[in-house]
JSON list of C-alpha atoms in Angstrom, two decimals:
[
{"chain": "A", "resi": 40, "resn": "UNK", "atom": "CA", "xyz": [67.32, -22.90, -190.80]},
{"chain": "A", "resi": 41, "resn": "UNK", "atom": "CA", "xyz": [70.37, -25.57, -191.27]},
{"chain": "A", "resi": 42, "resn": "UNK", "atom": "CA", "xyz": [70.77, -27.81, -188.51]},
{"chain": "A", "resi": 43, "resn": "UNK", "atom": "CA", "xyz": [74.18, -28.21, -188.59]},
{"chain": "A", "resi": 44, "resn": "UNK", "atom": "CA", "xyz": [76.63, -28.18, -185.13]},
{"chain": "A", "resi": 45, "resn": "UNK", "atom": "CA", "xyz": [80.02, -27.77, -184.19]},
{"chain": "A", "resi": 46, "resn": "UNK", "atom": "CA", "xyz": [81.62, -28.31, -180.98]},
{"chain": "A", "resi": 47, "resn": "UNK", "atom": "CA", "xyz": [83.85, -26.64, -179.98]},
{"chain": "A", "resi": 48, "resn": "UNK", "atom": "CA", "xyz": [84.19, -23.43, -181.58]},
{"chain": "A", "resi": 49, "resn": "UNK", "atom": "CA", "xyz": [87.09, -22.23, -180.25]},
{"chain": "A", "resi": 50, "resn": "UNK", "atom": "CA", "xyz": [90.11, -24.50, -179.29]},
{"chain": "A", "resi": 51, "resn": "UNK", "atom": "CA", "xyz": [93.65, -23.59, -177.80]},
{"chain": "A", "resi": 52, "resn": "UNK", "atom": "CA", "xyz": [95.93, -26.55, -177.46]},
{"chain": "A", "resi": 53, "resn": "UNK", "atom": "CA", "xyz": [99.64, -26.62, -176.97]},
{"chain": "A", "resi": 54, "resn": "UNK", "atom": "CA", "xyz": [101.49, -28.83, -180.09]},
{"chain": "A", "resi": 55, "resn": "UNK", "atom": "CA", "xyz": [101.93, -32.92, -180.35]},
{"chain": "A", "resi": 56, "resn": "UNK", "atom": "CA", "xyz": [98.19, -32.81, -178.11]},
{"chain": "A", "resi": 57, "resn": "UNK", "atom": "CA", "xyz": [95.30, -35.17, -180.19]},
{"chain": "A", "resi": 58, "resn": "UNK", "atom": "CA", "xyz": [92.06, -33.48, -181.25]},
{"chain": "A", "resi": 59, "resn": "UNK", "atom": "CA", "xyz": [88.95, -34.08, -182.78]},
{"chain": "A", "resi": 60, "resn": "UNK", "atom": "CA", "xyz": [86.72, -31.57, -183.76]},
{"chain": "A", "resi": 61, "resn": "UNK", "atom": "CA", "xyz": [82.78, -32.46, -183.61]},
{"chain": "A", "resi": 62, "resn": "UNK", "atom": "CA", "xyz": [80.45, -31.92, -186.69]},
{"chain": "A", "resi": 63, "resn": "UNK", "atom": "CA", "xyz": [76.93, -33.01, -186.69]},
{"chain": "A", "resi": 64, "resn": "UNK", "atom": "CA", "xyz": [73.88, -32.43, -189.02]},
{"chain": "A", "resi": 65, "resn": "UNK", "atom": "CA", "xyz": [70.39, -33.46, -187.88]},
{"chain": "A", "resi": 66, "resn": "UNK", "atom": "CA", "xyz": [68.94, -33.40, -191.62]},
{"chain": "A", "resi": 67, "resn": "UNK", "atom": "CA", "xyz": [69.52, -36.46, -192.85]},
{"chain": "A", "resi": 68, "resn": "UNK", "atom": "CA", "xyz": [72.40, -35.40, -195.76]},
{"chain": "A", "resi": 69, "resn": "UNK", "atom": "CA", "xyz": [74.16, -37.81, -197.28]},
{"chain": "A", "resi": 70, "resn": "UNK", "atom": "CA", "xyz": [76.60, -35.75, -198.31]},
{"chain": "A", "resi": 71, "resn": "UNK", "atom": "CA", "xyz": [78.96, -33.81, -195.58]},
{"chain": "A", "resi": 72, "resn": "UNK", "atom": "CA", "xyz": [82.23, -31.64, -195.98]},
{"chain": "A", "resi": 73, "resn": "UNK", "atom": "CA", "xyz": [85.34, -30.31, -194.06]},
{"chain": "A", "resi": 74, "resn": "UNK", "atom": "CA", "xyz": [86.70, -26.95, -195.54]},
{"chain": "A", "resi": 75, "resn": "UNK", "atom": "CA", "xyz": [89.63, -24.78, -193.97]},
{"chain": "A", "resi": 76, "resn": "UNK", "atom": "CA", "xyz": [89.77, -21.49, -194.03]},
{"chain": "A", "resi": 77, "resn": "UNK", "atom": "CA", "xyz": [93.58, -19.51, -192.80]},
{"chain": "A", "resi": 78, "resn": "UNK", "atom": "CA", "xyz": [92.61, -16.15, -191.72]},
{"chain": "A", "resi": 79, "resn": "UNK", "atom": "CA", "xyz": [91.51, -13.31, -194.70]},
{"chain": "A", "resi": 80, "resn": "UNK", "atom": "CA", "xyz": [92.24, -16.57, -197.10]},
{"chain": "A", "resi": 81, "resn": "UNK", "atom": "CA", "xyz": [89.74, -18.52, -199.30]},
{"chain": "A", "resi": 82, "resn": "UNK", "atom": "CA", "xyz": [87.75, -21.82, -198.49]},
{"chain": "A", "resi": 83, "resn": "UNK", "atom": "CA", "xyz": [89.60, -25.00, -199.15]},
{"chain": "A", "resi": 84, "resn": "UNK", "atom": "CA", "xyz": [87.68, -28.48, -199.02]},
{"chain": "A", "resi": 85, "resn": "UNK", "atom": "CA", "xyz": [90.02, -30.92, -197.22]},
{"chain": "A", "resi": 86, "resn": "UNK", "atom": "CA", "xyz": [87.81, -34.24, -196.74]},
{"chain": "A", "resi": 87, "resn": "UNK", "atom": "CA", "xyz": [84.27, -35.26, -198.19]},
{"chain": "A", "resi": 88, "resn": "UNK", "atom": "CA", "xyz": [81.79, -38.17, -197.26]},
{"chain": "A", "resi": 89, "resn": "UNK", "atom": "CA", "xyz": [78.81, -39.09, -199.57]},
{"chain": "A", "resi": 90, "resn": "UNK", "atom": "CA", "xyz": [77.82, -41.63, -196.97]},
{"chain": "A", "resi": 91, "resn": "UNK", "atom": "CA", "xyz": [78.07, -43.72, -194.30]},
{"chain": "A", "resi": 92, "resn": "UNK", "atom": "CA", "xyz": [82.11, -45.89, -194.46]},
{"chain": "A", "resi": 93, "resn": "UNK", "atom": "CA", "xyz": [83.18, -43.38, -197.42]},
{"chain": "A", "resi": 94, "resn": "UNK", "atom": "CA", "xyz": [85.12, -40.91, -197.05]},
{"chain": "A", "resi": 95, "resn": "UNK", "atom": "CA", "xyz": [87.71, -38.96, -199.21]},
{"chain": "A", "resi": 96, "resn": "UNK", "atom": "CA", "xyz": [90.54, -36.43, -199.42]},
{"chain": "A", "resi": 97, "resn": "UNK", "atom": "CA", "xyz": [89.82, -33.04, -200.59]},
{"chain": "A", "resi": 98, "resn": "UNK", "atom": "CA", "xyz": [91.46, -30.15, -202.99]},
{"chain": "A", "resi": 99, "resn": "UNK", "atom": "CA", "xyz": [94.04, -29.28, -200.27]},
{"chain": "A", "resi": 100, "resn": "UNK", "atom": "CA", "xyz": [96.32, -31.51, -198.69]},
{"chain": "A", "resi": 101, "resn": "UNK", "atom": "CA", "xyz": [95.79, -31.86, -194.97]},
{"chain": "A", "resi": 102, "resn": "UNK", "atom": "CA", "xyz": [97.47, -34.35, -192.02]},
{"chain": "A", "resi": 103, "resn": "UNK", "atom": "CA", "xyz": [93.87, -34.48, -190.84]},
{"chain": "A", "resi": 104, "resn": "UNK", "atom": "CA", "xyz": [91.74, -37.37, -190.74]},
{"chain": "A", "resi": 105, "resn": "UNK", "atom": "CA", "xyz": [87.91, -37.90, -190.30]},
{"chain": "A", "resi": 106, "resn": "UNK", "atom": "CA", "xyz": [85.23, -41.06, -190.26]},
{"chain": "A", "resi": 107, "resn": "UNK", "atom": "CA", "xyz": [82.04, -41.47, -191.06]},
{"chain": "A", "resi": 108, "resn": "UNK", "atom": "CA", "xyz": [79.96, -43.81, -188.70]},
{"chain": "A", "resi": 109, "resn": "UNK", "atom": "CA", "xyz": [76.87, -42.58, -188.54]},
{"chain": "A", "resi": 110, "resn": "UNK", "atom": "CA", "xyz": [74.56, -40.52, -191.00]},
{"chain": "A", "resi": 111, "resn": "UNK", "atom": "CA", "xyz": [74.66, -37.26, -189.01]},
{"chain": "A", "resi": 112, "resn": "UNK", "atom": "CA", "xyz": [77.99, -37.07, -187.66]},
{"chain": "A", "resi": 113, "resn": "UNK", "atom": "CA", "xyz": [81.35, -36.33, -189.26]},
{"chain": "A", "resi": 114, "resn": "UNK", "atom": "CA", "xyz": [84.22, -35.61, -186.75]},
{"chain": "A", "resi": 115, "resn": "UNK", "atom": "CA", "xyz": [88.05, -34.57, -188.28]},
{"chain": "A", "resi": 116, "resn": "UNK", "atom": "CA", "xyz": [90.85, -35.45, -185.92]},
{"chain": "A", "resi": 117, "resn": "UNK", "atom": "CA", "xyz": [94.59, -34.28, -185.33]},
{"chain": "A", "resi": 118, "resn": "UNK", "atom": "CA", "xyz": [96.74, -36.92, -184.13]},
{"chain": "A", "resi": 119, "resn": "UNK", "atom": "CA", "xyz": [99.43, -34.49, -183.55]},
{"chain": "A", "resi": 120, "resn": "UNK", "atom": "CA", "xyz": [98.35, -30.61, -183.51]},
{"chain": "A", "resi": 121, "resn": "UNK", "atom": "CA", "xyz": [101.34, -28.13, -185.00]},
{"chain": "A", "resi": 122, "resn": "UNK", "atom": "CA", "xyz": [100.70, -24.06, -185.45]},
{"chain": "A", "resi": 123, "resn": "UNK", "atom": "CA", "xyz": [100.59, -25.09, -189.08]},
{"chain": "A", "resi": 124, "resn": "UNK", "atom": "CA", "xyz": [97.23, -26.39, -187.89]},
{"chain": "A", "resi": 125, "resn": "UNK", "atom": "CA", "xyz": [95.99, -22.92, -186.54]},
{"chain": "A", "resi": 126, "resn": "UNK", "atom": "CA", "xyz": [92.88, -21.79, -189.15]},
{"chain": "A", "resi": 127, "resn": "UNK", "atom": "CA", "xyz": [89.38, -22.22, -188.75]},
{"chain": "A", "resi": 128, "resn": "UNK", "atom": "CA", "xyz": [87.40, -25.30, -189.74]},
{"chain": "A", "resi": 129, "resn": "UNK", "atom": "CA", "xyz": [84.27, -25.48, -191.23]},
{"chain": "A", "resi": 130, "resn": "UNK", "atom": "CA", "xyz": [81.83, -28.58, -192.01]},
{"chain": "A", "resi": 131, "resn": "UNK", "atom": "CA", "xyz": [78.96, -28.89, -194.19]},
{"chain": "A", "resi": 132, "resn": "UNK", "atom": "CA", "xyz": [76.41, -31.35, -195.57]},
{"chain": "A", "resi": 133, "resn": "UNK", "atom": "CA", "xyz": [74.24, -30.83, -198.36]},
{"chain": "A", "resi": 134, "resn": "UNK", "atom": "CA", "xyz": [71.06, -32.71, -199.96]},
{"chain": "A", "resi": 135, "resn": "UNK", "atom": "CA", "xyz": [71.76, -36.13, -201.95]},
{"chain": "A", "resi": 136, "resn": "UNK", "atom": "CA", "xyz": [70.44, -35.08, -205.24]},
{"chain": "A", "resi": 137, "resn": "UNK", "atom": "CA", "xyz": [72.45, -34.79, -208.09]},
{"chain": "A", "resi": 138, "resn": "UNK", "atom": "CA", "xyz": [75.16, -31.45, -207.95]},
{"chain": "A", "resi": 139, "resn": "UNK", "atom": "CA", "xyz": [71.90, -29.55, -207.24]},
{"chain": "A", "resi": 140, "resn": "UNK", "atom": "CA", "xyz": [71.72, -29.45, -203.42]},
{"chain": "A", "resi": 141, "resn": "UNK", "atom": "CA", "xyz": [72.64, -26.43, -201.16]},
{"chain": "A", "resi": 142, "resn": "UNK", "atom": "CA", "xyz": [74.74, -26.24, -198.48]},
{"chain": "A", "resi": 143, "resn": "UNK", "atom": "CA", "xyz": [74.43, -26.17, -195.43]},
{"chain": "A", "resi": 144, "resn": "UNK", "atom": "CA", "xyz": [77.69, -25.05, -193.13]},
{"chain": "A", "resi": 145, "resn": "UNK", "atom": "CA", "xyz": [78.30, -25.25, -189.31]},
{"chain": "A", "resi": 146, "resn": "UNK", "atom": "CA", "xyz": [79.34, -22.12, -187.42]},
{"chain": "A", "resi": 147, "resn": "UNK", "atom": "CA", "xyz": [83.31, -23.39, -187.22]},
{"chain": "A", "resi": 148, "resn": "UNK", "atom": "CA", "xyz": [85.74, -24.24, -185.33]},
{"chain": "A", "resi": 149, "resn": "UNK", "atom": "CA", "xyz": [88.35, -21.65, -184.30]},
{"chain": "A", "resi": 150, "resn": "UNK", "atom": "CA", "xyz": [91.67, -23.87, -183.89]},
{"chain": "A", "resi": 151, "resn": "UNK", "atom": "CA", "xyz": [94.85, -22.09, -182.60]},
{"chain": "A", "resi": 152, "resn": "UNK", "atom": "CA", "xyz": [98.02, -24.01, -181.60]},
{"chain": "A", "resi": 153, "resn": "UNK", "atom": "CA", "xyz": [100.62, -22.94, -179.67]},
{"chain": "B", "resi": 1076, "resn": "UNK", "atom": "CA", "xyz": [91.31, -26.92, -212.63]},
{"chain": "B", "resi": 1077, "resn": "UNK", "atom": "CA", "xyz": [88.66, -24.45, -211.58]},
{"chain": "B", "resi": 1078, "resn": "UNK", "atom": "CA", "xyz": [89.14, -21.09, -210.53]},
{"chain": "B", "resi": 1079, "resn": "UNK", "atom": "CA", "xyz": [86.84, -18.54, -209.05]},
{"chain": "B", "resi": 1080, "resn": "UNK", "atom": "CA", "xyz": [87.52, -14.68, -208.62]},
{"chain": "B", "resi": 1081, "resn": "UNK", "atom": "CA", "xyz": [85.61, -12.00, -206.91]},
{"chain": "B", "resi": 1082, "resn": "UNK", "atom": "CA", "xyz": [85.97, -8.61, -207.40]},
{"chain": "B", "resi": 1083, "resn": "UNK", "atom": "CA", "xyz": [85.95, -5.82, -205.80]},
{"chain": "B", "resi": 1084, "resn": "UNK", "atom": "CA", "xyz": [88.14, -7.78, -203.07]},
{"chain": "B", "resi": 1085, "resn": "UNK", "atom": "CA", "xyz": [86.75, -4.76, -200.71]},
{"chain": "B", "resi": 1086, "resn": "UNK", "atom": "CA", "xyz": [83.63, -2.44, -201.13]},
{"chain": "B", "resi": 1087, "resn": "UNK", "atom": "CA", "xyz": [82.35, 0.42, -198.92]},
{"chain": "B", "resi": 1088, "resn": "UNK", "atom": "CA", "xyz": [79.18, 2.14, -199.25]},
{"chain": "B", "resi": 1089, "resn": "UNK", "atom": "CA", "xyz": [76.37, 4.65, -197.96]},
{"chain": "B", "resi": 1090, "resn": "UNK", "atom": "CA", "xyz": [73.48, 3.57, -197.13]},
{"chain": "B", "resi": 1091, "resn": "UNK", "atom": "CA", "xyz": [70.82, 2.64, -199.47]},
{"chain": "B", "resi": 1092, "resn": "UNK", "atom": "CA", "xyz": [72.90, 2.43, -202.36]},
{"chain": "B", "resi": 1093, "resn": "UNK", "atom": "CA", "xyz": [72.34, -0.15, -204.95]},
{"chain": "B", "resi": 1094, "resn": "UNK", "atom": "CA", "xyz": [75.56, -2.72, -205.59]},
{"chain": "B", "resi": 1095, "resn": "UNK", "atom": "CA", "xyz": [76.90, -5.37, -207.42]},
{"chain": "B", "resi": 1096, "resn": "UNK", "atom": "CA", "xyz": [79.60, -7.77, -206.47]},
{"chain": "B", "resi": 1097, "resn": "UNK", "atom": "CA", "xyz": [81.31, -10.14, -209.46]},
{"chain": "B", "resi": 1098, "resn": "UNK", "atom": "CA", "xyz": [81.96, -13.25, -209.61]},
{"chain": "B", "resi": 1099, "resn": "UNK", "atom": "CA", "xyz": [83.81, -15.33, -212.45]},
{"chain": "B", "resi": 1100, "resn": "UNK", "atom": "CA", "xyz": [84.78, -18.96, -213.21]},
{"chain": "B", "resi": 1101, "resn": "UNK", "atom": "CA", "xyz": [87.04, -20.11, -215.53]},
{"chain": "B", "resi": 1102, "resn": "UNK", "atom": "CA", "xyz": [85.51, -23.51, -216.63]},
{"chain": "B", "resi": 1103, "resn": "UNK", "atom": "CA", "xyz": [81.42, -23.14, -217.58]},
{"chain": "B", "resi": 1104, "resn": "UNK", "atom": "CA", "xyz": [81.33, -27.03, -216.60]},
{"chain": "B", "resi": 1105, "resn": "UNK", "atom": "CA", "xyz": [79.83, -26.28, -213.44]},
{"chain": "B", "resi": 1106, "resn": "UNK", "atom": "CA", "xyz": [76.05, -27.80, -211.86]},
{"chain": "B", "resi": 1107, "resn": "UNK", "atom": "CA", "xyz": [75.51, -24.78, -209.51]},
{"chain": "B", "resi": 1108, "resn": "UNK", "atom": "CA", "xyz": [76.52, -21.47, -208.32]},
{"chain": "B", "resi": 1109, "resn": "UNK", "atom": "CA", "xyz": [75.94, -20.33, -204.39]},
{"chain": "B", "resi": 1110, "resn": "UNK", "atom": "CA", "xyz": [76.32, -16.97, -203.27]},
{"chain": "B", "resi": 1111, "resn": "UNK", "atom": "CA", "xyz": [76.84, -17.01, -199.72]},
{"chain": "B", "resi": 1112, "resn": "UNK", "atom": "CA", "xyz": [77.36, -13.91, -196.65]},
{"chain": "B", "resi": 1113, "resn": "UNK", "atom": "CA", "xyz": [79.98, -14.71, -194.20]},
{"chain": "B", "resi": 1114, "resn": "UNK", "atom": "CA", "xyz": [80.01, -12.48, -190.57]},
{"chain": "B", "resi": 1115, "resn": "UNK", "atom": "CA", "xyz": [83.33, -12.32, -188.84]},
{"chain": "B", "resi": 1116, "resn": "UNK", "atom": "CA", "xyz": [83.69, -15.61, -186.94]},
{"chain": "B", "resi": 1117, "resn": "UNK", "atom": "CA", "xyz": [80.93, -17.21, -187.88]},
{"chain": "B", "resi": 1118, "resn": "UNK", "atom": "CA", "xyz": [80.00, -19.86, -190.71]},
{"chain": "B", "resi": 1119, "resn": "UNK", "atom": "CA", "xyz": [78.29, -19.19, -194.14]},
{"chain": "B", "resi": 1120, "resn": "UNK", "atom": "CA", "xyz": [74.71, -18.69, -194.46]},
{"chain": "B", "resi": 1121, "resn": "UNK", "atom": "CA", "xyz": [73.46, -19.71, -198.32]},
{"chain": "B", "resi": 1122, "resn": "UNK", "atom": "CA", "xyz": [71.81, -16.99, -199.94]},
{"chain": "B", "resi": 1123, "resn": "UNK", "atom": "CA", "xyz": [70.77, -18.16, -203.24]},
{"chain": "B", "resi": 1124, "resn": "UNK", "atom": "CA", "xyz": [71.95, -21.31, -205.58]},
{"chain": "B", "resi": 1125, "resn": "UNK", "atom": "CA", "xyz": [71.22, -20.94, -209.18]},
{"chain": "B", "resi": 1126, "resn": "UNK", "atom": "CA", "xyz": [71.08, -23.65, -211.13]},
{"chain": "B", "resi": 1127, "resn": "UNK", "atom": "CA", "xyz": [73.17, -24.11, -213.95]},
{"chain": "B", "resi": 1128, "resn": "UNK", "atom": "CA", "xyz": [70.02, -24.10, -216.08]},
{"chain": "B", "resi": 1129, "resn": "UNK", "atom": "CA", "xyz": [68.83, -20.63, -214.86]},
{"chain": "B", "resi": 1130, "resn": "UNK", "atom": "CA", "xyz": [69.60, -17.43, -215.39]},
{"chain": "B", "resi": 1131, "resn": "UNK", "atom": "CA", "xyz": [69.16, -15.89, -212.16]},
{"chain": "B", "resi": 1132, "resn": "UNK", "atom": "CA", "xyz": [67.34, -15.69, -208.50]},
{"chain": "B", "resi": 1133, "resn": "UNK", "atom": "CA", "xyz": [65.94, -13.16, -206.32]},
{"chain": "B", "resi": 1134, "resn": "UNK", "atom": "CA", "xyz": [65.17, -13.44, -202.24]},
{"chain": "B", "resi": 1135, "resn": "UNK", "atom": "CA", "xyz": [64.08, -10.05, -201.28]},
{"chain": "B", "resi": 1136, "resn": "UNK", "atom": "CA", "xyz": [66.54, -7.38, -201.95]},
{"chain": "B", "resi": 1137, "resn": "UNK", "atom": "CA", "xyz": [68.60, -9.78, -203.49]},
{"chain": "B", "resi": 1138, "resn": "UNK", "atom": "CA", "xyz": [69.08, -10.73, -207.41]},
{"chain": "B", "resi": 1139, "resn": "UNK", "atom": "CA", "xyz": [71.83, -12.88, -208.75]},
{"chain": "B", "resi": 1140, "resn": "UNK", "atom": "CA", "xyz": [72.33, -13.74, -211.93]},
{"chain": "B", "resi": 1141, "resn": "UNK", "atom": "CA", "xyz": [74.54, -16.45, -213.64]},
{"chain": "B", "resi": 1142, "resn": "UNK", "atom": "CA", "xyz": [76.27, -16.49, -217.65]},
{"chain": "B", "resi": 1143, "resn": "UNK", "atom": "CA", "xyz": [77.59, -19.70, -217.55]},
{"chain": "B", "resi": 1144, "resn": "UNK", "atom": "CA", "xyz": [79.23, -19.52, -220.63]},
{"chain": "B", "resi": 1145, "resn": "UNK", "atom": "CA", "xyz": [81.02, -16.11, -220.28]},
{"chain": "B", "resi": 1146, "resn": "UNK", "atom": "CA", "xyz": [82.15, -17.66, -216.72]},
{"chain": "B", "resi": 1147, "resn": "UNK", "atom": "CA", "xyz": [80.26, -14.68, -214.49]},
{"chain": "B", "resi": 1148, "resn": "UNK", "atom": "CA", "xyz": [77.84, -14.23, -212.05]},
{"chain": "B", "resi": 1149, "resn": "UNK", "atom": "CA", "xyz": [76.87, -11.37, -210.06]},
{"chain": "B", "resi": 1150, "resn": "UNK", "atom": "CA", "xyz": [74.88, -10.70, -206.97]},
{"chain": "B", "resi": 1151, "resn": "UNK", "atom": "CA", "xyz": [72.89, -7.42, -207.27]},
{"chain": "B", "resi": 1152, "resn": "UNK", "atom": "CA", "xyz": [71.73, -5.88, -203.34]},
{"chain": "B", "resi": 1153, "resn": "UNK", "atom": "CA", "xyz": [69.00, -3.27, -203.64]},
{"chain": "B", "resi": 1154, "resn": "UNK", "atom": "CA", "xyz": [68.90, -0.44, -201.09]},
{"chain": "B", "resi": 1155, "resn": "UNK", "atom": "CA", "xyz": [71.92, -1.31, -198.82]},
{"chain": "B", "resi": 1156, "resn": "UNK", "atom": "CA", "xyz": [71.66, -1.24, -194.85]},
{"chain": "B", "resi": 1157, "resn": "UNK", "atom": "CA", "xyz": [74.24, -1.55, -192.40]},
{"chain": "B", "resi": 1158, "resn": "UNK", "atom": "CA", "xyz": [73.48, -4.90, -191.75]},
{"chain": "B", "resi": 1159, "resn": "UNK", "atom": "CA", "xyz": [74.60, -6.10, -195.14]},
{"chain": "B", "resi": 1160, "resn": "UNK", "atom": "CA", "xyz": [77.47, -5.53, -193.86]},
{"chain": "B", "resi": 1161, "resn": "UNK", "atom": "CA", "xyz": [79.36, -8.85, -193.97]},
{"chain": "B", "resi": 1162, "resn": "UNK", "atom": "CA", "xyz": [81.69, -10.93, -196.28]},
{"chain": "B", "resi": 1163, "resn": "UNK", "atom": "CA", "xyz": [79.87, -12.19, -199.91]},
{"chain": "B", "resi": 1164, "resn": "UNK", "atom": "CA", "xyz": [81.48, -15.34, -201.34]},
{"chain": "B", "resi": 1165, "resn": "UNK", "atom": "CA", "xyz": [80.88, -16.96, -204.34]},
{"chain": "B", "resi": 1166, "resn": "UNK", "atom": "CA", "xyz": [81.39, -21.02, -205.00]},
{"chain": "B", "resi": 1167, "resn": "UNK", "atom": "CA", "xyz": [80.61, -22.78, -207.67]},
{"chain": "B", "resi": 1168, "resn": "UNK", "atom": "CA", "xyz": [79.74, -26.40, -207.63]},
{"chain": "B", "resi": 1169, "resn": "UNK", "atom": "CA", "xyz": [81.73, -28.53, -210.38]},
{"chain": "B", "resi": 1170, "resn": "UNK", "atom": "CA", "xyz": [80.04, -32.17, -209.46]},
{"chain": "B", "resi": 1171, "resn": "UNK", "atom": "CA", "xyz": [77.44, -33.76, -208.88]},
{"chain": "B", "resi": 1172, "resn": "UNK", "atom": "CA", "xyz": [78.99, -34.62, -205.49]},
{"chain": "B", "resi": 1173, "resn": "UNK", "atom": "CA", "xyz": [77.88, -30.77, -204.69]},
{"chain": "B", "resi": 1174, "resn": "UNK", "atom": "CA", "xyz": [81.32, -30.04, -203.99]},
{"chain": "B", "resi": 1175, "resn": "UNK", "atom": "CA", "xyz": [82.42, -26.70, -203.67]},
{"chain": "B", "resi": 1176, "resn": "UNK", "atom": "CA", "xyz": [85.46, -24.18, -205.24]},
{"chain": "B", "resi": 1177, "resn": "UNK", "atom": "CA", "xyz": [85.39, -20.86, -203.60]},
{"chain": "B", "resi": 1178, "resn": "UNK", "atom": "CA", "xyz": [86.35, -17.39, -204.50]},
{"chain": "B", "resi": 1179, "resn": "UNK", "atom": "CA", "xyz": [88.13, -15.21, -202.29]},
{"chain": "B", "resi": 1180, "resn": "UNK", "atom": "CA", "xyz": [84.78, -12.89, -201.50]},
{"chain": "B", "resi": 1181, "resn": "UNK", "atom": "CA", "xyz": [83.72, -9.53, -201.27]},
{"chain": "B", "resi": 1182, "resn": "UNK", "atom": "CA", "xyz": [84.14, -7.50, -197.81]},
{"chain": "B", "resi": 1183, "resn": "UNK", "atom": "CA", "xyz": [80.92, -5.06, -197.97]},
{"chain": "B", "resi": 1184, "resn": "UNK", "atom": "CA", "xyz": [80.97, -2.19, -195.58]},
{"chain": "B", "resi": 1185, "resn": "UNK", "atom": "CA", "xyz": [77.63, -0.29, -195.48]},
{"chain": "B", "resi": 1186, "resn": "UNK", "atom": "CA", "xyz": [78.01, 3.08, -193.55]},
{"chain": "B", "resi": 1187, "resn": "UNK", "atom": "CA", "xyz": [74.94, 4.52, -191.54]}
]
């Protein structure tokens, strides 16, 4: 079973408020993901790490930012939530071996601004 | 730029029938392909990666299969139960950074 944790899950914050939303993976992965999903919509990566101080903007645009620190955790942050930001968010990590590794996702993050 | 389609987009079915959902890519340049289920608000649980190598996997009632160069893969579930019930997606993985283009999924209803 992945490992993988997301805090919170749901959120419901008024607009202009800051937010971070928590990932962390207790596997060791070098490699961790943000997607977004919109509701009945597809998967859309929005940031990537493949390691600690790199980090890097996904397919779809997004006003989100996120650092990587430390091995096993991965936070995004909002400086300024809008309801364009309402979707749920979903991280993942995945083993370091060449485009071979599964992965792993996190339960999500239901975001809703008002 | 890769694309990935799923069809049916919907699917309901009696118990303990046999189905297949389909997947296709449009560029065979791919490492991997991951089938994963989905439950309403919840994450993705992985339920097979096949290689780009292989021709297909099987975990229990479950048997996907991958032609890379006709662009299709589908997952084949053997004596359906209710609890199948969930959303199937399909990603491929198009680096070796493991990084993921999804299709839009199957929604499987399996009816007691």
């Amino acid at each position: 079973e992945a490992d993988i944790y997301q805090t919170p899950r749901y959120l419901v914050i008024g607009t202009g408020k800051k937010i971070t939303l928590e990932c962390s993976q207790t596997m060791g992965h070098d490699k961790m993901y943000w997607y977004q999903q919109d509701p009945g919509m597809e998967l859309h990566l929005i940031h990537y790490s493949y390691g600690v101080n790199s980090t890097e903007k996904g397919d779809l645009s997004s006003e989100s930012t996120v650092s990587r620190i430390r091995t096993e955790h991965f936070p995004l942050t909002l400086e300024s939530a809008r309801p364009s930001h309402t979707s749920q968010y979903l991280c993942a990590s995945s083993e370091g071996f060449e485009g071979a590794g599964t992965q792993y996702f996190g339960p999500g993050t239901r975001l809703l601004v008002l | 730029k890769q694309e990935v389609t799923q069809i049916p987009a919907a699917l309901s079915v009696p118990e303990g029938e046999n189905l297949v959902l389909n997947c296709s890519f449009t560029d065979s340049a791919i490492y991997n392909l991951q089938w994963f289920r989905q439950d309403p608000g919840k994450g993705l649980t992985s339920l097979l990666l096949i290689q780009s190598s292989q021709r297909e996997q099987t975990s229990g009632r479950l048997n996907a299969s991958l032609d890379k160069s006709s662009g299709r893969s589908t997952l084949y579930i053997a004596a359906s139960q209710p609890g199948d019930s969930a959303t199937y997606l399909c990603a491929v993985v198009r680096n070796a950074g493991n990084m993921l283009t999804f299709g839009g999924g199957t929604r499987l209803m399996v009816k007691p």
